[in-house]
Amino acid sequence: MATAFSWKARLKSFVYAAQGIRTFFASEHNAWLHLAATVAAITLGFYYDITPKEWICVAGCITLVIVAEMVNTCIEKIMNHLSPEHHENVKQIKDIAAGAVLVAAIFAAITGCILFIPYILHHYPFN
């Protein structure tokens, strides 16, 4: 049987989620690389005064990469806990999760190039 709705329980859930985000950025080195790319993309967006639709693309790419990295981190931590010794299946699971992050990051980089290179070329003509 489900428990009754509680604002206090929802707030606790939100606090736990915020703690998870804090833990992720405090403990994962790759998170800092993604954060640096996030700062660069946002800085370029403000500098070139990109359109609202372009901001949606930037925000979507940032979110995609951060979420992929967080899920990858969870998978790695779970697999390390369940199987501290080396197993080929565990390695494949972790490699596939890391590959998902790479795909997301490449997509974000390509999107960033498509979005920002025209602004850069217009601002700094190389004739």
mmCIF file of C-alpha atoms in Angstrom, residues 22-116:
data_model
loop_
_atom_site.group_PDB
_atom_site.id
_atom_site.type_symbol
_atom_site.label_atom_id
_atom_site.label_comp_id
_atom_site.label_asym_id
_atom_site.label_seq_id
_atom_site.Cartn_x
_atom_site.Cartn_y
_atom_site.Cartn_z
ATOM 1 C CA ARG A 22 27.278 17.682 -4.803
ATOM 2 C CA THR A 23 28.948 14.295 -4.232
ATOM 3 C CA PHE A 24 29.265 13.771 -7.984
ATOM 4 C CA PHE A 25 31.042 17.080 -8.590
ATOM 5 C CA ALA A 26 33.175 16.728 -5.453
ATOM 6 C CA SER A 27 34.425 13.226 -6.195
ATOM 7 C CA GLU A 28 34.554 12.715 -9.962
ATOM 8 C CA HIS A 29 37.455 14.173 -11.944
ATOM 9 C CA ASN A 30 35.597 13.868 -15.257
ATOM 10 C CA ALA A 31 32.797 15.980 -13.814
ATOM 11 C CA TRP A 32 35.244 18.877 -13.577
ATOM 12 C CA LEU A 33 36.165 18.488 -17.256
ATOM 13 C CA HIS A 34 32.494 18.574 -18.198
ATOM 14 C CA LEU A 35 31.987 21.558 -15.908
ATOM 15 C CA ALA A 36 34.846 23.395 -17.665
ATOM 16 C CA ALA A 37 33.226 22.666 -21.039
ATOM 17 C CA THR A 38 29.915 23.899 -19.612
ATOM 18 C CA VAL A 39 31.475 27.184 -18.504
ATOM 19 C CA ALA A 40 33.117 27.592 -21.931
ATOM 20 C CA ALA A 41 29.847 26.957 -23.786
ATOM 21 C CA ILE A 42 27.868 29.330 -21.571
ATOM 22 C CA THR A 43 30.558 32.006 -21.877
ATOM 23 C CA LEU A 44 30.530 31.713 -25.680
ATOM 24 C CA GLY A 45 26.739 31.805 -25.653
ATOM 25 C CA PHE A 46 26.679 35.096 -23.766
ATOM 26 C CA TYR A 47 29.590 36.550 -25.743
ATOM 27 C CA TYR A 48 27.949 35.841 -29.099
ATOM 28 C CA ASP A 49 24.411 36.567 -27.846
ATOM 29 C CA ILE A 50 23.024 33.310 -29.226
ATOM 30 C CA THR A 51 19.309 32.889 -29.883
ATOM 31 C CA PRO A 52 16.867 31.212 -27.477
ATOM 32 C CA LYS A 53 16.728 28.144 -29.749
ATOM 33 C CA GLU A 54 20.524 27.949 -29.684
ATOM 34 C CA TRP A 55 20.438 28.205 -25.877
ATOM 35 C CA ILE A 56 18.100 25.215 -25.844
ATOM 36 C CA CYS A 57 20.672 23.261 -27.875
ATOM 37 C CA VAL A 58 23.480 24.288 -25.519
ATOM 38 C CA ALA A 59 21.436 23.447 -22.414
ATOM 39 C CA GLY A 60 20.370 20.121 -23.915
ATOM 40 C CA CYS A 61 23.950 19.143 -24.725
ATOM 41 C CA ILE A 62 25.185 20.147 -21.272
ATOM 42 C CA THR A 63 22.395 18.177 -19.616
ATOM 43 C CA LEU A 64 22.945 15.136 -21.836
ATOM 44 C CA VAL A 65 26.663 14.932 -21.027
ATOM 45 C CA ILE A 66 26.281 15.545 -17.280
ATOM 46 C CA VAL A 67 23.463 12.994 -16.964
ATOM 47 C CA ALA A 68 25.431 10.433 -18.996
ATOM 48 C CA GLU A 69 28.469 10.938 -16.753
ATOM 49 C CA MET A 70 26.357 10.630 -13.604
ATOM 50 C CA VAL A 71 24.750 7.396 -14.818
ATOM 51 C CA ASN A 72 28.178 6.070 -15.842
ATOM 52 C CA THR A 73 29.524 6.879 -12.377
ATOM 53 C CA CYS A 74 26.597 5.054 -10.750
ATOM 54 C CA ILE A 75 27.141 1.997 -12.933
ATOM 55 C CA GLU A 76 30.873 1.968 -12.152
ATOM 56 C CA LYS A 77 30.274 2.289 -8.402
ATOM 57 C CA ILE A 78 27.618 -0.434 -8.394
ATOM 58 C CA MET A 79 29.774 -2.815 -10.411
ATOM 59 C CA ASN A 80 32.851 -2.143 -8.250
ATOM 60 C CA HIS A 81 30.779 -2.846 -5.145
ATOM 61 C CA LEU A 82 29.179 -6.020 -6.482
ATOM 62 C CA SER A 83 32.322 -7.384 -8.085
ATOM 63 C CA PRO A 84 35.575 -5.929 -6.698
ATOM 64 C CA GLU A 85 37.605 -8.605 -8.487
ATOM 65 C CA HIS A 86 38.101 -8.465 -12.259
ATOM 66 C CA HIS A 87 35.421 -10.070 -14.448
ATOM 67 C CA GLU A 88 35.250 -9.642 -18.210
ATOM 68 C CA ASN A 89 31.472 -9.021 -18.119
ATOM 69 C CA VAL A 90 31.905 -6.288 -15.508
ATOM 70 C CA LYS A 91 34.619 -4.685 -17.657
ATOM 71 C CA GLN A 92 32.305 -4.743 -20.675
ATOM 72 C CA ILE A 93 29.447 -3.197 -18.683
ATOM 73 C CA LYS A 94 31.702 -0.389 -17.459
ATOM 74 C CA ASP A 95 33.211 0.131 -20.931
ATOM 75 C CA ILE A 96 29.768 0.393 -22.517
ATOM 76 C CA ALA A 97 28.666 2.941 -19.901
ATOM 77 C CA ALA A 98 31.841 4.959 -20.502
ATOM 78 C CA GLY A 99 31.208 4.702 -24.239
ATOM 79 C CA ALA A 100 27.782 6.258 -23.735
ATOM 80 C CA VAL A 101 29.457 9.267 -22.122
ATOM 81 C CA LEU A 102 31.888 9.498 -25.037
ATOM 82 C CA VAL A 103 29.024 9.441 -27.556
ATOM 83 C CA ALA A 104 27.224 12.197 -25.620
ATOM 84 C CA ALA A 105 30.406 14.296 -25.380
ATOM 85 C CA ILE A 106 31.166 13.910 -29.108
ATOM 86 C CA PHE A 107 27.584 14.887 -29.938
ATOM 87 C CA ALA A 108 27.900 17.952 -27.692
ATOM 88 C CA ALA A 109 31.245 18.913 -29.249
ATOM 89 C CA ILE A 110 29.903 18.589 -32.798
ATOM 90 C CA THR A 111 26.798 20.572 -31.859
ATOM 91 C CA GLY A 112 29.015 23.239 -30.283
ATOM 92 C CA CYS A 113 31.128 23.466 -33.434
ATOM 93 C CA ILE A 114 28.067 23.732 -35.687
ATOM 94 C CA LEU A 115 26.611 26.395 -33.416
ATOM 95 C CA PHE A 116 29.662 28.514 -32.552
#
